[in-house]
Coordinates of C-alpha atoms in Angstrom, one line a residue:
X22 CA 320.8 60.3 162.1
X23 CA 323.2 57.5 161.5
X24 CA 325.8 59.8 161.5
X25 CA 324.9 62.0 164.3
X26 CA 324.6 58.9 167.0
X27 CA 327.8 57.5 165.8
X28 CA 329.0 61.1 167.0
X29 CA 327.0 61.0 170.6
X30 CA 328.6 57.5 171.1
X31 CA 331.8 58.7 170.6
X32 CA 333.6 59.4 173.8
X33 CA 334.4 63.5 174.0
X34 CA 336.3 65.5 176.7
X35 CA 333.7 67.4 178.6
X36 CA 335.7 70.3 178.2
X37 CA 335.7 70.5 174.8
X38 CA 332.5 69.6 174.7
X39 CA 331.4 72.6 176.7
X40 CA 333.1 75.1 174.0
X41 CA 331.3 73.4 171.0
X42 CA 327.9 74.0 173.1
X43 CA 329.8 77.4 173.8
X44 CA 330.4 78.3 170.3
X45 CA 326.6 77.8 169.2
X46 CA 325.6 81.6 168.1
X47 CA 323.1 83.2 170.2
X48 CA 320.0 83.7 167.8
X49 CA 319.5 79.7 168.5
X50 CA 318.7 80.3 171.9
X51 CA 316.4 83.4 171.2
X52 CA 312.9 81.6 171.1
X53 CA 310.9 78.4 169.9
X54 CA 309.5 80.2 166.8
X55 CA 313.1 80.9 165.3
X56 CA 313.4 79.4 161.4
X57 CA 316.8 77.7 161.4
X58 CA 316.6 76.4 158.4
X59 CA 315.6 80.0 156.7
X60 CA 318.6 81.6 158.7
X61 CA 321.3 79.6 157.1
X62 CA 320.2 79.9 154.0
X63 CA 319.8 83.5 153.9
X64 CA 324.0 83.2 155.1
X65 CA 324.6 81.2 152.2
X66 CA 327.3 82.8 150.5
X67 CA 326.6 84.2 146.7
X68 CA 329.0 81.6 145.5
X69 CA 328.6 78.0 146.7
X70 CA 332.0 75.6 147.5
X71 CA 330.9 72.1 147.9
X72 CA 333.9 71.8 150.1
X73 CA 333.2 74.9 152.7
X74 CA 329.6 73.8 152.4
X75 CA 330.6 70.4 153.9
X76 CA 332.9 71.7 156.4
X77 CA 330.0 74.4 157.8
X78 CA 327.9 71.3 157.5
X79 CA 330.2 69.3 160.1
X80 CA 330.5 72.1 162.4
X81 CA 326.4 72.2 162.6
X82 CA 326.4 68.5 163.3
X83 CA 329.2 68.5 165.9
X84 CA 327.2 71.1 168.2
X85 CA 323.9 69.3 167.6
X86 CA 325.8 66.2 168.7
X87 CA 327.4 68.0 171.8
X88 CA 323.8 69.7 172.6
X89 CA 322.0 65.8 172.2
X90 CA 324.5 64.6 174.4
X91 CA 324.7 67.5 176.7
X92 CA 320.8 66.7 177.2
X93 CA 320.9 63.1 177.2
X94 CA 323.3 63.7 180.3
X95 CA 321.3 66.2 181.8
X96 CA 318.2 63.7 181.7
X97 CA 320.0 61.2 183.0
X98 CA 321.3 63.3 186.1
X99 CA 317.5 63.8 187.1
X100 CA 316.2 60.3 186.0
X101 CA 316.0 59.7 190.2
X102 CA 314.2 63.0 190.9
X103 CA 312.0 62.4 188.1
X104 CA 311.1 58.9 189.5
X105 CA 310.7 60.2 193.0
X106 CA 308.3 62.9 191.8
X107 CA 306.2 60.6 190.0
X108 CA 305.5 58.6 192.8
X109 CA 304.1 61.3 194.7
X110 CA 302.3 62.0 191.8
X111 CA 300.8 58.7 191.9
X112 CA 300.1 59.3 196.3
X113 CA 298.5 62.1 195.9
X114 CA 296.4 60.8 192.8
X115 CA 295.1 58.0 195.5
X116 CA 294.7 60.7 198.4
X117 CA 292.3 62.4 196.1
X118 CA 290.3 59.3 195.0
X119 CA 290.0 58.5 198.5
X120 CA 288.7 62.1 199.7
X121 CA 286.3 61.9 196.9
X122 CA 284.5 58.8 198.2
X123 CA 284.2 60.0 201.7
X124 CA 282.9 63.4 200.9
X125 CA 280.3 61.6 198.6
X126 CA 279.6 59.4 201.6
X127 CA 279.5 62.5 203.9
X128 CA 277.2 64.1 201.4
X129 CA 274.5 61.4 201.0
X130 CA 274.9 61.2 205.3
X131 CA 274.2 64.8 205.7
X132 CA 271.0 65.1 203.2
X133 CA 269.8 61.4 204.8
X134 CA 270.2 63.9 208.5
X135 CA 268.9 67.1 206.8
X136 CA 265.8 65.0 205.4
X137 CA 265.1 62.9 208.9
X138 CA 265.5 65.5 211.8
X139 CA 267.6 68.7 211.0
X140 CA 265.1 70.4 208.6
X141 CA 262.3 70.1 210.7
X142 CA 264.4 70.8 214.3
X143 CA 266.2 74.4 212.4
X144 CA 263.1 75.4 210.8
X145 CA 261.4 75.5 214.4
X146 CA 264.2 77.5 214.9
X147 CA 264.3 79.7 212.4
X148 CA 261.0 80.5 213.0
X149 CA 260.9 81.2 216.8
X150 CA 263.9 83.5 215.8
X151 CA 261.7 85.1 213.5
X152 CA 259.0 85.5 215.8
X153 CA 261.3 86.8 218.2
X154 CA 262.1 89.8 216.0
X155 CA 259.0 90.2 214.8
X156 CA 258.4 91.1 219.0
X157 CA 261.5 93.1 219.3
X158 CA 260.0 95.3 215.4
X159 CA 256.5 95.4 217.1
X160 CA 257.8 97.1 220.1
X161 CA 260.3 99.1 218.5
X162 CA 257.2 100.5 216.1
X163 CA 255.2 101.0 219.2
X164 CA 257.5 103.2 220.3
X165 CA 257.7 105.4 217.3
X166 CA 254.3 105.8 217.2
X167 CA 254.5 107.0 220.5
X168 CA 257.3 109.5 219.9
X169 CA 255.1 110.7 216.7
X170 CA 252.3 111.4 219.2
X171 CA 254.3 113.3 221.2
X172 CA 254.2 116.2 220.0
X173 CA 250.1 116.5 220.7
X174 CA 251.0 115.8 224.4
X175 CA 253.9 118.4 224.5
X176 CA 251.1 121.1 223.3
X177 CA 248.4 120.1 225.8
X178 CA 251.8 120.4 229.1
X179 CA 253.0 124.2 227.2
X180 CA 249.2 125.3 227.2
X181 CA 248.9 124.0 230.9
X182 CA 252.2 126.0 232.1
X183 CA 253.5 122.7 232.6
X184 CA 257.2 123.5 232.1
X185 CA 259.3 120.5 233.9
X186 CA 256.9 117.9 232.3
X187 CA 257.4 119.2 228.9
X188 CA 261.1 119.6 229.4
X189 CA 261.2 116.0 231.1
X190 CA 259.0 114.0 228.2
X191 CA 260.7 116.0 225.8
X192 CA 264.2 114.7 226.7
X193 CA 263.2 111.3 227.3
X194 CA 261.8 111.8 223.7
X195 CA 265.3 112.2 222.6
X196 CA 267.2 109.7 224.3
X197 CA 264.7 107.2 223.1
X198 CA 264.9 108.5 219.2
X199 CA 268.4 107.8 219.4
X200 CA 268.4 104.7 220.4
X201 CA 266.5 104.2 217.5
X202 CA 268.4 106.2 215.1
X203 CA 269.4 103.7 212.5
X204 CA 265.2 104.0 211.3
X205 CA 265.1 107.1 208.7
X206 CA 261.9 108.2 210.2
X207 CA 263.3 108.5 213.4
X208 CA 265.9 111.5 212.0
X209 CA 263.0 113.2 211.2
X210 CA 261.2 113.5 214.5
X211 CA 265.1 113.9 216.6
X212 CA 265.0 117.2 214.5
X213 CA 261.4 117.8 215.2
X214 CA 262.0 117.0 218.8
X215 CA 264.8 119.6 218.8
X216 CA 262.8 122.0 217.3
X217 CA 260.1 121.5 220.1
X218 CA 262.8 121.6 222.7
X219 CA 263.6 125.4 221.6
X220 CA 260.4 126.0 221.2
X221 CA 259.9 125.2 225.2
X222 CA 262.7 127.4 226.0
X223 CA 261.2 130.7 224.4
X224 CA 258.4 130.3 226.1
X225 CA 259.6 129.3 229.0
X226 CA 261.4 132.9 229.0
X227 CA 258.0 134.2 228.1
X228 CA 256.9 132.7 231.2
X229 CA 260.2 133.9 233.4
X230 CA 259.2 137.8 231.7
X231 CA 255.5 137.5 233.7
X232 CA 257.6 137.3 237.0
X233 CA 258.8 140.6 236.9
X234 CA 255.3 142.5 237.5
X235 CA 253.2 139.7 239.2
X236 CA 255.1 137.2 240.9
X237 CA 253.9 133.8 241.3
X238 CA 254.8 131.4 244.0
X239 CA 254.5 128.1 242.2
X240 CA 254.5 129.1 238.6
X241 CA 257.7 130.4 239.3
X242 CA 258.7 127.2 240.8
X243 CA 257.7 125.6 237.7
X244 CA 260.0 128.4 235.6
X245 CA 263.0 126.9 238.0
X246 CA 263.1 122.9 237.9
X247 CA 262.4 123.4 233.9
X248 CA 265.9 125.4 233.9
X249 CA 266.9 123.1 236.1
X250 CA 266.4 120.5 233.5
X251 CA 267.7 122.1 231.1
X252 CA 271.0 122.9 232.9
X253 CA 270.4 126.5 232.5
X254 CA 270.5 128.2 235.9
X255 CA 272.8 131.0 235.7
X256 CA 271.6 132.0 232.5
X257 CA 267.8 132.1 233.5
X258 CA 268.9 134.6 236.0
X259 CA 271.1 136.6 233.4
X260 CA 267.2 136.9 231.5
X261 CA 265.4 137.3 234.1
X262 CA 267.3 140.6 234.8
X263 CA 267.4 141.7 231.5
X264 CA 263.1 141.4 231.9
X265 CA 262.9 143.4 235.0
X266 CA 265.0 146.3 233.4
X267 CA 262.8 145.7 230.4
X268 CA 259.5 145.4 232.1
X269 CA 260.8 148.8 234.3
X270 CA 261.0 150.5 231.0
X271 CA 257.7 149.2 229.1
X272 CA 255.3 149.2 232.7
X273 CA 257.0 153.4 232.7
X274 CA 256.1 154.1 229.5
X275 CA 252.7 152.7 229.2
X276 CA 251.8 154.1 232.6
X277 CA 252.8 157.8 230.5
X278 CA 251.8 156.8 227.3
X279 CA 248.4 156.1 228.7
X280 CA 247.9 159.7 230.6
X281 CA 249.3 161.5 227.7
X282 CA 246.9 159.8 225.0
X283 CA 244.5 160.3 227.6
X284 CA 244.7 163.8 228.1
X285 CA 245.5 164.1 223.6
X286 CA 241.6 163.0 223.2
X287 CA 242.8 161.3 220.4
X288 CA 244.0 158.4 218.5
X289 CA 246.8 159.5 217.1
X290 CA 249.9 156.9 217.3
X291 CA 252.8 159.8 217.2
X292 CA 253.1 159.4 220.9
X293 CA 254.1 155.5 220.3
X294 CA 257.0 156.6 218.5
X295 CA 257.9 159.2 221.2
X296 CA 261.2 158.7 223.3
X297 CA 260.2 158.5 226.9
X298 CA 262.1 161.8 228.1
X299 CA 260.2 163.2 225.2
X300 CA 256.8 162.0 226.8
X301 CA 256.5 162.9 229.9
X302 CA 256.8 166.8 228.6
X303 CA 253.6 165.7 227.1
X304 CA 251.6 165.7 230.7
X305 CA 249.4 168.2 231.8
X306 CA 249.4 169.7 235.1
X307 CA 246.3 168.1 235.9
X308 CA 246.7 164.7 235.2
X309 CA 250.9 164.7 236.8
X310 CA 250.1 163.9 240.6
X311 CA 247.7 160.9 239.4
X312 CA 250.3 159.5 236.6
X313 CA 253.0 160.0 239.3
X314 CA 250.8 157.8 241.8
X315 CA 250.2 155.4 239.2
X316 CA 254.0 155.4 238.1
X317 CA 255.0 154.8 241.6
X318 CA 252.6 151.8 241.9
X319 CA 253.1 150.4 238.7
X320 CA 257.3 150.4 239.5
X321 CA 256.4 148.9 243.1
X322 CA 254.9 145.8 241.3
X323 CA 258.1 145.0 239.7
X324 CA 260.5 146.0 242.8
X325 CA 257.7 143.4 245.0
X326 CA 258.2 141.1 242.3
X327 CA 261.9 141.4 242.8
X328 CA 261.6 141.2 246.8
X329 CA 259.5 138.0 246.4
X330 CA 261.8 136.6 244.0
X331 CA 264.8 136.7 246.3
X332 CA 262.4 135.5 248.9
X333 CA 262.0 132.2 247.2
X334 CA 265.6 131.7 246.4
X335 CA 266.7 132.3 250.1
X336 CA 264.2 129.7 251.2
X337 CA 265.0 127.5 248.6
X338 CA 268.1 127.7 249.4
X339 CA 267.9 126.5 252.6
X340 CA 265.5 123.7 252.0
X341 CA 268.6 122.4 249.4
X342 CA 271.0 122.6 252.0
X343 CA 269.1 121.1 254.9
X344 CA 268.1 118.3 252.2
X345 CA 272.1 118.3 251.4
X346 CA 273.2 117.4 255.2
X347 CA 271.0 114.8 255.4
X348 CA 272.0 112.9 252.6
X349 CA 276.1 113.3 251.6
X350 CA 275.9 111.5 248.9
X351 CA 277.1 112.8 244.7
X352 CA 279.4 114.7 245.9
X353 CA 279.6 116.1 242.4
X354 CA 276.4 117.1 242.0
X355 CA 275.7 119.1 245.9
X356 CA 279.1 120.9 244.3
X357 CA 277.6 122.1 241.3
X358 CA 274.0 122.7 242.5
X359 CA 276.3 124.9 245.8
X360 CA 277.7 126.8 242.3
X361 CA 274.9 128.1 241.1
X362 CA 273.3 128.7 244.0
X363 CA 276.2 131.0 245.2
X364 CA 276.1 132.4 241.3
X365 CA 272.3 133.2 241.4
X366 CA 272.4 134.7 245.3
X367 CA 275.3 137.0 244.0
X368 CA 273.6 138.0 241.0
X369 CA 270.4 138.8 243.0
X370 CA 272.6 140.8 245.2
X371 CA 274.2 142.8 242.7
X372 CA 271.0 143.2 240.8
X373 CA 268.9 145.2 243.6
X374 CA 271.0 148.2 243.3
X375 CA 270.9 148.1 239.5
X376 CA 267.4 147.8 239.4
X377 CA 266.6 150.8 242.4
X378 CA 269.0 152.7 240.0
X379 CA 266.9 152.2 237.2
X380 CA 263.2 153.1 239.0
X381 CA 265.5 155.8 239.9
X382 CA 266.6 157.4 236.6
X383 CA 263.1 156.7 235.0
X384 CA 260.8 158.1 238.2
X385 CA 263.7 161.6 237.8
X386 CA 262.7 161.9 234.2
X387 CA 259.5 162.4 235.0
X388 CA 259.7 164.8 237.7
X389 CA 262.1 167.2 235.8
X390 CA 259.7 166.4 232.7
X391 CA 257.3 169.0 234.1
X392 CA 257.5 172.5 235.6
X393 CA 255.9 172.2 239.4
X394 CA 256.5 176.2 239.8
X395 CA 253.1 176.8 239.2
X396 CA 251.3 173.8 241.4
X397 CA 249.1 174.4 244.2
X398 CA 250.7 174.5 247.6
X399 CA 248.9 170.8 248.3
X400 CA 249.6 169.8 245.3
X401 CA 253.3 169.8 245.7
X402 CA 253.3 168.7 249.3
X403 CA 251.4 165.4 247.9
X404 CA 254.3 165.1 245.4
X405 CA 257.2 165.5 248.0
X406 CA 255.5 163.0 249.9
X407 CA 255.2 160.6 247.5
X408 CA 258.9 161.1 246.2
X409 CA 259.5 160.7 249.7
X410 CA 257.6 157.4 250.3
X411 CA 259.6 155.9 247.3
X412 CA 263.0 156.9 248.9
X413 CA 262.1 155.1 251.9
X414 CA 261.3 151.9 249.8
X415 CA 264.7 152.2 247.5
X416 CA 266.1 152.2 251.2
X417 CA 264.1 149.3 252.4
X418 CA 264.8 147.9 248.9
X419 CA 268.8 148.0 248.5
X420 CA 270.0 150.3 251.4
X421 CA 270.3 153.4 249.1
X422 CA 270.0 157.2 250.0
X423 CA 268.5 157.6 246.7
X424 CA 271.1 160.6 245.7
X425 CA 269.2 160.5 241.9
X426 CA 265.9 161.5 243.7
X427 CA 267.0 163.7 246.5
X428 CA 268.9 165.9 243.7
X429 CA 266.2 165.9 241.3
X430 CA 263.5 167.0 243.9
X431 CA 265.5 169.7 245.4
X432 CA 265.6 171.0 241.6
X433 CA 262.0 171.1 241.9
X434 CA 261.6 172.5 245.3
X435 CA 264.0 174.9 244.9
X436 CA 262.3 176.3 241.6
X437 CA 259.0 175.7 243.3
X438 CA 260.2 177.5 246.3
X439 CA 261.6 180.7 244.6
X440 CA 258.1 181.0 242.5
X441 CA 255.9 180.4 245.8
X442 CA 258.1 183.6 247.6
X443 CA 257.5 185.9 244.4
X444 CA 254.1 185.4 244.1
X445 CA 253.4 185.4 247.9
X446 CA 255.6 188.8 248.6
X447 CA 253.5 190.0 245.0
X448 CA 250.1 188.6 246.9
X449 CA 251.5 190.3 250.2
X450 CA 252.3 193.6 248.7
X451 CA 248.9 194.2 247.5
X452 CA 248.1 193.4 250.8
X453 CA 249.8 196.2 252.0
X454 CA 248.9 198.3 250.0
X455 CA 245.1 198.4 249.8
X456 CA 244.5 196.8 253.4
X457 CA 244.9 197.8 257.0
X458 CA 246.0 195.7 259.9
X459 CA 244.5 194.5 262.3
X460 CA 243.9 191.3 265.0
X461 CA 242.3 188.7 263.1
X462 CA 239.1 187.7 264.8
X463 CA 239.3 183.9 265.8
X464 CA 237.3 181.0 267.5
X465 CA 238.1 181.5 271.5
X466 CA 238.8 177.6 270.6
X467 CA 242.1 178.7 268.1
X468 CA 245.1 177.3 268.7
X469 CA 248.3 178.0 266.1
X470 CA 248.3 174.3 265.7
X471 CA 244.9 174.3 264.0
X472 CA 246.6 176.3 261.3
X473 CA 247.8 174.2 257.9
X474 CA 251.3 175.3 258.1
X475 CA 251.9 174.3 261.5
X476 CA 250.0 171.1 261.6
X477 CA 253.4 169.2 261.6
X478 CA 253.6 170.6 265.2
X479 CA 251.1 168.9 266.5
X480 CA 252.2 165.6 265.5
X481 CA 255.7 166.2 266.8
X482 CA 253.7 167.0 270.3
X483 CA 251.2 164.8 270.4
X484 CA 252.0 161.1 269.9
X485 CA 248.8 160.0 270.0
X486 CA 247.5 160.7 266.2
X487 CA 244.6 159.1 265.6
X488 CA 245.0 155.7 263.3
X489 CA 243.1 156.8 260.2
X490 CA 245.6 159.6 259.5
X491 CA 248.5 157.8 260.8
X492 CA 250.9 156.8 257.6
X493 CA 251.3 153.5 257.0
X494 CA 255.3 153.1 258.3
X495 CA 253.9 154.8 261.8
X496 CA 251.9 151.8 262.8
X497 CA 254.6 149.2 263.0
X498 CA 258.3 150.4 262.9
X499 CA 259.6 147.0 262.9
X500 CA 257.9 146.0 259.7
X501 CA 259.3 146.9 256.4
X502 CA 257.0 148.3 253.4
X503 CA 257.5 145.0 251.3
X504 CA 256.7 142.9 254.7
X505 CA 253.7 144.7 254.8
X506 CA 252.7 144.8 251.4
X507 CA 253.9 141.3 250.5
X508 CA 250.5 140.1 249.7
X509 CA 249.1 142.3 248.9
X510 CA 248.1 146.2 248.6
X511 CA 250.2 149.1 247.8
X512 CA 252.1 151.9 249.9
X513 CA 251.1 154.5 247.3
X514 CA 247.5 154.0 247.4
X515 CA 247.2 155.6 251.1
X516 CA 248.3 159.0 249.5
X517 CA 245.4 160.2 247.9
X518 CA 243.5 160.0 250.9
X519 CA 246.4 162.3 253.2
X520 CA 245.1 164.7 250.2
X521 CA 241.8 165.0 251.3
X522 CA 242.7 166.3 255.0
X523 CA 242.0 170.1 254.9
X524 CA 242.8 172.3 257.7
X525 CA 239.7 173.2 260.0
X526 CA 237.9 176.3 260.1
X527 CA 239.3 178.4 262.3
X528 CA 237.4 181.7 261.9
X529 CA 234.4 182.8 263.2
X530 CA 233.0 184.3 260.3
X531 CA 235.9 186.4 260.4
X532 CA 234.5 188.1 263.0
X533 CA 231.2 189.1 261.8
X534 CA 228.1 188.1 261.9
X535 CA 227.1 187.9 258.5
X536 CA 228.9 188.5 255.3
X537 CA 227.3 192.2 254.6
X538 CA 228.8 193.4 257.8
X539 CA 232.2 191.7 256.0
X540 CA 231.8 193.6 253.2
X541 CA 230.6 197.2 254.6
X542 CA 234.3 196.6 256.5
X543 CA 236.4 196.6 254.0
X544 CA 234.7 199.4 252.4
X545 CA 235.2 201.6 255.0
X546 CA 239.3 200.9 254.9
X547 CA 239.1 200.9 251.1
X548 CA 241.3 204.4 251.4
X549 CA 244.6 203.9 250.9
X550 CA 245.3 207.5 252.8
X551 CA 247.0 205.6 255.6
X552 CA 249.7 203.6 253.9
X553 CA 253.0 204.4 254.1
X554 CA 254.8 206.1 251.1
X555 CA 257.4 203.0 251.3
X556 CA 254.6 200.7 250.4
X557 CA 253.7 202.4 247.3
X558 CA 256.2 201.4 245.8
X559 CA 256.6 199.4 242.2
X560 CA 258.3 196.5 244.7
X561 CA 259.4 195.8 248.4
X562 CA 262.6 194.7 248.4
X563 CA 263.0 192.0 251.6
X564 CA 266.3 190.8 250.6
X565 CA 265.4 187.4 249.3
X566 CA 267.7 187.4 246.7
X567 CA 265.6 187.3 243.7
X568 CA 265.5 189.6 241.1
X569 CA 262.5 192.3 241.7
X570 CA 259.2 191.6 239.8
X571 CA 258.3 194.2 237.7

């Protein structure tokens, strides 16, 4: 040590100080845990000098003295610093002591508040916030109960046709469930509510299908604001026409199926399953002229029902737009209710001639279904004239000329036509052939016009036809079929009764006075001696074109 201070002390030239410290080997500096002593003894050469041992010896002292002075130096330098630091040391130790008494003071100031008037003043507080929502919960559970019992009152509005309520309660249903939203129970019933909502909607078209064959003023009405509700417009017409062309097809078919299982006598269900082209083959002769009647009426329903739809829409129409004039105000909304009011009137429009076609193409499959050849002459004329009738209401209806029925009853006619010639020139001929000729004795009262086949000569003539065998068109031009039968009736029901007129008898006993004197004439010209050879033959041949019956 002795040694080693006497070195320190020594003056040195910094320079050559710096290389001793320079020269110190690196595993020194390596870390604190570094056995020095262990090193140099493991370099100890295998055989010692005394005098190298000395010299190594000096060199390890003179670096220990340059590093001892080199940090005595370096102390030295930041003796000022150090000073400096230590008295903000010390500040900062008083700053402390100081902040630690006034937050103990604070402290026991606070707890002597806390104990004397805040406790008691934020508990009343804390409680009336409490209470407050405990109100707001109450209320908010009110109203879930409500929306749970909704459902009940939603039933009770469907089962009372109630459409627009149901619609109405059920979307305030869901704007209130989502304000309420963040309560699990209330995800439940939204989903419910949803459920219900499409629930309303199929019967609602349930409801809009019952339109088509008896139309209702206000349930109809009803049918409208709840589409209305819904935002729905155009599409409820897009149904609605798909359930007249359906109800044409299902009122056709039952009308059939009926007179078919009718006229079966039995219970079998293969007519269900029949196609209804392959039905109407299925009708007899005698039960045609009544299905035919009932056909027409049954497709006059649904045509009326059509009328009186459009009916409503052109008034409402014009109760919107007088409503619209006097009050100019959403803009927005007059726009979009002008849409699908212009959307609905077109689609109206363009259904009429859709659904004539229709009646059309159902009422022509029935009348080719069936062979009329063989009808009675007043059978027939009761069929033309109902065929007839219906032309004039598809012309009321949608302005058409009815091309599908005009064709298809000329089919008929001309079939019927050709078959009523045979059999009358086969009725004539025997005639002719086993009668004689001669003037046929009449009432001095006969008139050709009394005859059946002239009949439509009279009216022609006369004007003046009396009322109860006046059609129904004859008594007021200016009305239309579905004015006149708007509430109520049926234009088909008057044709069973024009059935019933027979033609007078015009005869007087056909000029005897009883029927032996009848009968002992027509035995006398029982001889056939007088006929002409040309009407003995197998045929006459009058140039009618048909083929000669054998």
């Amino acid at each position: 040590k002795e040694d080693l201070r006497e070195l320190r002390e020594e003056p040195t030239d910094p320079q050559a100080q710096q290389e001793i410290i320079n020269s110190i080997e690196e595993v020194y500096f390596s870390s604190d845990s570094f056995d020095i002593v262990k090193y140099e003894l493991e370099r100890l050469p295998p055989v010692l000098s005394l005098q190298e041992l000395e010299e190594y010896r000096d060199k390890l002292k003179q670096q220990q003295a340059a590093v001892s002075k080199k940090v005595a130096d370096l102390i030295l330098e930041k003796q000022p610093a150090y000073v400096q630091e230590l008295e903000r040391v010390t500040s900062l130790q008083t700053g402390l002591q100081l902040a630690a008494v006034i937050c103990t003071n604070g402290r026991r100031h606070l707890n002597i508040a806390k104990e004397g008037f805040t406790q008691t003043s934020l508990g009343l507080l804390a409680n009336q916030r409490k209470r407050q929502l405990l109100i707001g919960l109450l209320k908010s559970l009110r109203t879930i109960k409500t929306l749970q019992r909704t459902d009940v009152r939603l039933s009770e509005m469907l089962e009372e046709e109630d459409y627009p309520g149901a619609i109405q309660l059920c979307l305030e249903c869901q704007k209130a469930a989502s304000t309420f939203k963040h309560y699990s129970c209330i995800s439940e019933l939204n989903s419910k509510l949803q459920d219900t909502l499409e629930q309303i909607e199929e019967q609602l078209d349930v409801a809009l299908s019952k339109i088509c064959k008896n139309f209702d003023i206000s349930h109809y009405t009803k049918v409208q604001q709840a589409y209305r509700l819904l935002g729905k417009t155009q599409t409820a017409m897009d149904q609605l026409h798909m359930h007249f062309t359906q109800a044409i097809h299902n009122t056709v078919f039952q009308v059939v199926l009926g007179y078919v299982e009718l006229c079966a006598g039995n219970t079998d269900t293969k007519f269900q399953k029949l196609q209804y082209k392959d039905l109407c083959t299925h009708i007899t002769s005698d039960s045609y002229i009544p299905c035919l009647a009932d056909l027409c009426k049954a497709l006059w329903e649904v045509m009326l029902s059509y009328y009186r739809t459009m009916q409503w829409h052109e008034n409402h129409d014009q109760d919107e737009e007088a409503a619209v004039s006097s009050d100019g105000s959403n803009v927005i909304g007059t726009e979009e209710n002008s849409f699908d009011r212009s959307y609905v009137k077109k689609k109206l429009e363009h259904g009429l001639s859709r659904i004539w076609q229709d009646v059309q193409l159902k009422v022509k499959t029935y009348l080719l279904g069936t062979d009329l050849s063989n009808f009675k002459y007043d059978d027939f004329i009761f069929v033309l004239d109902v065929i007839s009738r219906l032309m004039q209401v598809g012309e009321e209806f949608c302005g058409s000329k009815s091309e599908v029925l005009q064709e298809s009853i000329r089919k008929q006619s001309v079939n019927y036509f050709k078959t009523y010639h045979r059999t009358r020139l086969e009725e004539l001929r025997m005639f002719l052939e086993n009668e004689t000729w001669e003037l046929c004795p009449v009432k001095s009262s006969f008139s050709i016009l009394q005859l059946h086949e002239f009949k439509f000569m009279e009216q022609s003539r006369s004007p003046s036809v009396s009322p109860s065998k006046q059609p129904a068109s004859a008594i007021s031009t200016a009305v239309t079929l579905f004015e006149q039968y708007c509430n109520g009736g049926n234009p088909f029901e008057i044709q069973a009764d024009s059935k019933d007129d027979e033609t007078e008898d015009v005869l007087a006993s056909n000029g005897y006075e009883s029927d032996e004197q009848e009968k002992s004439a027509y035995q006398e010209y029982d001889s056939d001696s007088d006929v002409p050879e040309e009407l003995k033959r197998d045929y006459v041949d009058e140039q009618t074109g048909d083929a000669p019956v054998k």
